[in-house]
Amino acid sequence: MTLAIYQVDLTLLEHTFFASREVGLLYETEPVIGNYALTYALGWCVSPYNWDGPPRYKQDLLPLNRQGRYVTPATFLPGRLRFAFSQFNAQSDSYYFRFDQNAIALERSRKARAMNFPQAGKIRLLAAESRARFYALLPGEAAPALPRYIRLGKFNSKARLDWQPLHLLTSEPQEQEQVVDFFLNAADLPDAMLSTLRSFTLYNIPPAPLVRQARLRGPFWTGRLPGGEVVHLPAGMHYGVETLP
């Protein structure tokens, strides 16, 4: 199977929120966009509209391994990341209400059903015009559909994509040792390469940890962008969702 690799610059056109971390009444978005979220946003897989079960990573993402499709997490570019803060209040403004466990009751004689939704708090969002970068691996024999715009996060915020193809310098991956300064999904790395991981910065975000500035040894693809910049990308990355609980 031939391979096409694209470097994709993602520009947020609206404030974007993911519930990455909860600290008291503050709900934070971490400065990264996970590759599983990107995969759904690109339209490579679609979950049922009425699904209310657990995450469907295995059902939705494993078929993409057979198709040879993969996308890395998006890493924000230096100096191009900004945050925005907002607050929300979903409490009732009715004449009577009281706090029950994980719910707000509106009737004196009736216990409210627990919803486990936050009723008030502050949120940290990725601000509009922030810019991130990721890499997309696609089967080369098919003409890929490259969307120019996608929607991300809890609020379906709009983002623009600018695609640049990499010209691969070799027909096969070459054994190398590299320090990869952008985010990689640790669960998606080949086992043989993961065992060589010696230094890295860890972002422990569910469902799988992300690593950055990782020193790795193993087969790498090397490609050149139209502007002349050379990019090294680990070979053999795939959705490692079969290892997730």
Tab-separated table of C-alpha atoms in Angstrom:
chain	number	residue	atom	x	y	z
A	1	MET	CA	0.000	0.000	0.000
A	2	THR	CA	1.454	3.374	-1.002
A	3	LEU	CA	1.302	6.166	1.519
A	4	ALA	CA	0.607	9.895	1.357
A	5	ILE	CA	1.528	12.140	4.289
A	6	TYR	CA	0.206	15.662	4.792
A	7	GLN	CA	1.203	18.379	7.224
A	8	VAL	CA	-1.990	20.141	8.269
A	9	ASP	CA	-2.170	23.574	9.914
A	10	LEU	CA	-5.344	24.000	11.973
A	11	THR	CA	-6.564	27.510	12.784
A	12	LEU	CA	-9.387	27.921	15.289
A	13	LEU	CA	-12.026	30.319	13.970
A	14	GLU	CA	-14.076	30.209	17.198
A	15	HIS	CA	-13.321	29.594	20.864
A	16	THR	CA	-13.077	25.801	21.345
A	17	PHE	CA	-13.787	23.772	24.479
A	18	PHE	CA	-12.881	20.215	25.476
A	19	ALA	CA	-13.502	19.050	29.052
A	20	SER	CA	-9.901	17.908	29.517
A	21	ARG	CA	-9.513	18.570	33.222
A	22	GLU	CA	-11.722	19.543	36.161
A	23	VAL	CA	-10.339	21.553	39.084
A	24	GLY	CA	-13.163	22.409	41.486
A	25	LEU	CA	-15.505	24.713	39.596
A	26	LEU	CA	-12.952	25.302	36.821
A	27	TYR	CA	-13.246	23.162	33.680
A	28	GLU	CA	-10.060	23.390	31.638
A	29	THR	CA	-9.171	22.685	28.037
A	30	GLU	CA	-5.592	21.437	27.769
A	31	PRO	CA	-3.424	22.971	25.002
A	32	VAL	CA	-3.666	19.990	22.674
A	33	ILE	CA	-6.273	18.430	20.379
A	34	GLY	CA	-6.340	14.640	20.639
A	35	ASN	CA	-6.060	12.566	17.496
A	36	TYR	CA	-9.222	10.565	18.244
A	37	ALA	CA	-11.234	13.809	18.349
A	38	LEU	CA	-9.564	14.903	15.098
A	39	THR	CA	-10.441	11.598	13.436
A	40	TYR	CA	-14.144	12.046	14.163
A	41	ALA	CA	-13.985	15.723	13.154
A	42	LEU	CA	-12.418	14.816	9.797
A	43	GLY	CA	-15.402	12.578	9.098
A	44	TRP	CA	-13.339	9.391	8.833
A	45	CYS	CA	-15.803	7.648	11.168
A	46	VAL	CA	-19.228	8.485	12.523
A	47	SER	CA	-20.884	7.358	15.763
A	48	PRO	CA	-24.632	6.665	15.878
A	49	TYR	CA	-26.598	9.798	16.676
A	50	ASN	CA	-28.538	8.233	19.551
A	51	TRP	CA	-25.670	6.289	21.109
A	52	ASP	CA	-25.683	6.573	24.943
A	53	GLY	CA	-23.229	3.794	25.793
A	54	PRO	CA	-19.487	3.952	26.503
A	55	PRO	CA	-16.987	5.434	23.997
A	56	ARG	CA	-16.915	3.530	20.699
A	57	TYR	CA	-13.208	3.885	19.941
A	58	LYS	CA	-12.730	0.199	19.122
A	59	GLN	CA	-15.786	-0.055	16.859
A	60	ASP	CA	-15.098	3.223	15.056
A	61	LEU	CA	-11.308	3.474	14.827
A	62	LEU	CA	-10.091	-0.106	14.267
A	63	PRO	CA	-11.447	-0.232	10.674
A	64	LEU	CA	-9.229	2.772	9.856
A	65	ASN	CA	-6.122	0.673	10.598
A	66	ARG	CA	-7.122	-1.676	7.768
A	67	GLN	CA	-7.633	1.328	5.467
A	68	GLY	CA	-4.167	2.735	6.288
A	69	ARG	CA	-5.523	6.001	7.681
A	70	TYR	CA	-4.047	7.710	10.702
A	71	VAL	CA	-3.765	11.203	12.161
A	72	THR	CA	-1.479	12.466	14.934
A	73	PRO	CA	-2.604	14.747	17.793
A	74	ALA	CA	-2.488	18.475	17.003
A	75	THR	CA	0.302	20.484	18.654
A	76	PHE	CA	-0.085	24.239	19.056
A	77	LEU	CA	2.641	26.302	17.433
A	78	PRO	CA	4.922	28.481	19.583
A	79	GLY	CA	3.395	31.919	20.093
A	80	ARG	CA	0.110	30.878	18.432
A	81	LEU	CA	-1.787	29.594	21.483
A	82	ARG	CA	-4.197	31.757	23.438
A	83	PHE	CA	-6.832	30.934	26.038
A	84	ALA	CA	-10.237	32.487	26.704
A	85	PHE	CA	-12.253	32.258	29.915
A	86	SER	CA	-15.995	32.198	30.367
A	87	GLN	CA	-18.475	31.183	33.036
A	88	PHE	CA	-21.785	29.386	32.980
A	89	ASN	CA	-24.774	29.155	35.284
A	90	ALA	CA	-27.411	26.538	34.559
A	91	GLN	CA	-29.225	26.940	37.867
A	92	SER	CA	-32.944	27.441	37.834
A	93	ASP	CA	-34.497	30.885	38.180
A	94	SER	CA	-37.824	29.448	39.363
A	95	TYR	CA	-39.487	30.627	42.613
A	96	TYR	CA	-38.477	27.426	44.420
A	97	PHE	CA	-35.480	25.166	43.952
A	98	ARG	CA	-33.132	23.189	46.158
A	99	PHE	CA	-29.918	21.226	45.666
A	100	ASP	CA	-30.281	17.455	45.649
A	101	GLN	CA	-27.438	15.042	45.030
A	102	ASN	CA	-26.051	15.935	41.576
A	103	ALA	CA	-29.338	17.593	40.661
A	104	ILE	CA	-31.541	20.615	41.292
A	105	ALA	CA	-35.091	19.883	42.452
A	106	LEU	CA	-37.862	22.234	41.400
A	107	GLU	CA	-40.720	20.644	43.383
A	108	ARG	CA	-40.906	20.541	47.177
A	109	SER	CA	-42.380	17.039	47.419
A	110	ARG	CA	-40.438	15.341	44.642
A	111	LYS	CA	-36.804	14.234	44.600
A	112	ALA	CA	-34.940	15.184	41.438
A	113	ARG	CA	-33.227	12.569	39.337
A	114	ALA	CA	-29.417	12.819	39.565
A	115	MET	CA	-27.973	14.147	36.298
A	116	ASN	CA	-24.291	14.550	37.257
A	117	PHE	CA	-24.042	17.710	35.145
A	118	PRO	CA	-22.251	20.777	36.529
A	119	GLN	CA	-24.684	23.573	37.292
A	120	ALA	CA	-22.259	26.476	37.558
A	121	GLY	CA	-18.597	27.136	37.027
A	122	LYS	CA	-15.916	28.635	34.827
A	123	ILE	CA	-14.418	27.192	31.668
A	124	ARG	CA	-11.063	27.727	29.985
A	125	LEU	CA	-11.269	27.518	26.196
A	126	LEU	CA	-8.779	27.528	23.351
A	127	ALA	CA	-9.164	31.020	21.919
A	128	ALA	CA	-10.018	31.824	18.319
A	129	GLU	CA	-7.033	32.343	15.975
A	130	SER	CA	-4.906	29.849	17.928
A	131	ARG	CA	-2.990	27.669	15.499
A	132	ALA	CA	-1.945	24.015	15.789
A	133	ARG	CA	-0.338	21.439	13.485
A	134	PHE	CA	-0.832	17.732	12.914
A	135	TYR	CA	0.071	15.058	10.368
A	136	ALA	CA	-2.346	12.890	8.395
A	137	LEU	CA	-1.364	9.556	6.837
A	138	LEU	CA	-3.587	8.337	4.014
A	139	PRO	CA	-3.513	5.550	1.427
A	140	GLY	CA	-1.779	7.068	-1.573
A	141	GLU	CA	-3.585	5.187	-4.326
A	142	ALA	CA	-6.928	6.858	-3.611
A	143	ALA	CA	-7.596	10.538	-4.166
A	144	PRO	CA	-8.243	11.665	-0.571
A	145	ALA	CA	-10.999	14.038	0.396
A	146	LEU	CA	-9.267	16.872	2.234
A	147	PRO	CA	-11.829	18.961	4.141
A	148	ARG	CA	-11.028	22.668	4.392
A	149	TYR	CA	-13.158	23.248	7.486
A	150	ILE	CA	-14.101	21.027	10.445
A	151	ARG	CA	-15.938	21.468	13.736
A	152	LEU	CA	-14.402	20.594	17.108
A	153	GLY	CA	-15.208	20.312	20.801
A	154	LYS	CA	-18.297	20.442	22.972
A	155	PHE	CA	-19.651	23.476	21.112
A	156	ASN	CA	-18.883	22.311	17.564
A	157	SER	CA	-16.564	25.251	17.021
A	158	LYS	CA	-15.336	25.935	13.510
A	159	ALA	CA	-11.690	25.466	12.457
A	160	ARG	CA	-9.837	25.884	9.130
A	161	LEU	CA	-7.376	23.333	7.754
A	162	ASP	CA	-4.462	24.068	5.402
A	163	TRP	CA	-2.990	20.900	3.868
A	164	GLN	CA	0.578	20.532	2.561
A	165	PRO	CA	1.843	17.224	1.090
A	166	LEU	CA	5.203	15.837	2.154
A	167	HIS	CA	7.504	14.564	-0.566
A	168	LEU	CA	8.849	11.298	0.878
A	169	LEU	CA	12.640	11.105	0.470
A	170	THR	CA	12.748	7.288	0.623
A	171	SER	CA	10.353	4.597	-0.560
A	172	GLU	CA	10.670	2.712	2.756
A	173	PRO	CA	11.052	3.885	6.379
A	174	GLN	CA	14.662	4.176	7.537
A	175	GLU	CA	16.068	3.183	10.944
A	176	GLN	CA	16.912	6.376	12.860
A	177	GLU	CA	16.989	7.941	16.297
A	178	GLN	CA	15.015	11.184	16.473
A	179	VAL	CA	13.597	13.622	19.003
A	180	VAL	CA	9.991	14.285	17.969
A	181	ASP	CA	8.954	17.674	19.312
A	182	PHE	CA	5.232	17.397	18.509
A	183	PHE	CA	2.604	15.339	20.328
A	184	LEU	CA	2.360	11.593	19.710
A	185	ASN	CA	-0.215	9.180	21.111
A	186	ALA	CA	1.742	6.618	23.152
A	187	ALA	CA	-0.929	3.936	22.664
A	188	ASP	CA	-0.575	4.279	18.873
A	189	LEU	CA	3.194	3.766	18.625
A	190	PRO	CA	4.524	0.341	17.556
A	191	ASP	CA	5.585	-1.753	20.563
A	192	ALA	CA	9.166	-2.074	19.293
A	193	MET	CA	9.511	1.716	19.022
A	194	LEU	CA	7.724	2.378	22.321
A	195	SER	CA	10.298	0.207	24.090
A	196	THR	CA	13.040	2.626	22.910
A	197	LEU	CA	11.328	5.665	24.437
A	198	ARG	CA	13.948	7.200	26.700
A	199	SER	CA	13.040	10.841	27.406
A	200	PHE	CA	9.723	12.606	26.905
A	201	THR	CA	7.165	14.997	28.331
A	202	LEU	CA	3.951	13.222	29.334
A	203	TYR	CA	0.408	14.575	29.036
A	204	ASN	CA	-1.815	12.095	30.839
A	205	ILE	CA	-5.139	12.844	29.148
A	206	PRO	CA	-7.811	10.140	28.759
A	207	PRO	CA	-8.279	7.881	26.925
A	208	ALA	CA	-4.541	7.497	26.150
A	209	PRO	CA	-1.420	9.391	27.297
A	210	LEU	CA	0.283	11.781	24.891
A	211	VAL	CA	4.038	12.290	24.749
A	212	ARG	CA	6.041	15.197	23.397
A	213	GLN	CA	9.751	15.849	22.837
A	214	ALA	CA	10.120	12.070	22.756
A	215	ARG	CA	13.461	10.503	21.896
A	216	LEU	CA	12.721	7.380	19.859
A	217	ARG	CA	14.648	4.826	17.843
A	218	GLY	CA	13.119	2.825	15.040
A	219	PRO	CA	11.845	3.173	11.462
A	220	PHE	CA	10.975	6.763	10.488
A	221	TRP	CA	9.436	8.286	7.411
A	222	THR	CA	11.343	11.355	6.219
A	223	GLY	CA	9.581	13.892	4.030
A	224	ARG	CA	10.224	17.365	2.668
A	225	LEU	CA	7.638	20.125	2.538
A	226	PRO	CA	7.294	22.388	-0.524
A	227	GLY	CA	9.159	25.084	1.452
A	228	GLY	CA	12.139	22.767	2.002
A	229	GLU	CA	11.562	21.882	5.678
A	230	VAL	CA	12.341	18.247	6.492
A	231	VAL	CA	9.975	16.281	8.769
A	232	HIS	CA	10.639	12.948	10.499
A	233	LEU	CA	7.581	10.872	11.420
A	234	PRO	CA	7.533	7.468	13.203
A	235	ALA	CA	6.470	4.675	10.864
A	236	GLY	CA	3.875	2.086	11.818
A	237	MET	CA	1.624	4.348	13.884
A	238	HIS	CA	-1.935	3.053	14.070
A	239	TYR	CA	-4.941	3.451	16.344
A	240	GLY	CA	-3.958	1.381	19.395
A	241	VAL	CA	-7.485	1.307	20.773
A	242	GLU	CA	-7.448	-2.470	21.243
A	243	THR	CA	-5.239	-1.881	24.308
A	244	LEU	CA	-7.670	0.586	25.903
A	245	PRO	CA	-9.945	-0.634	28.723
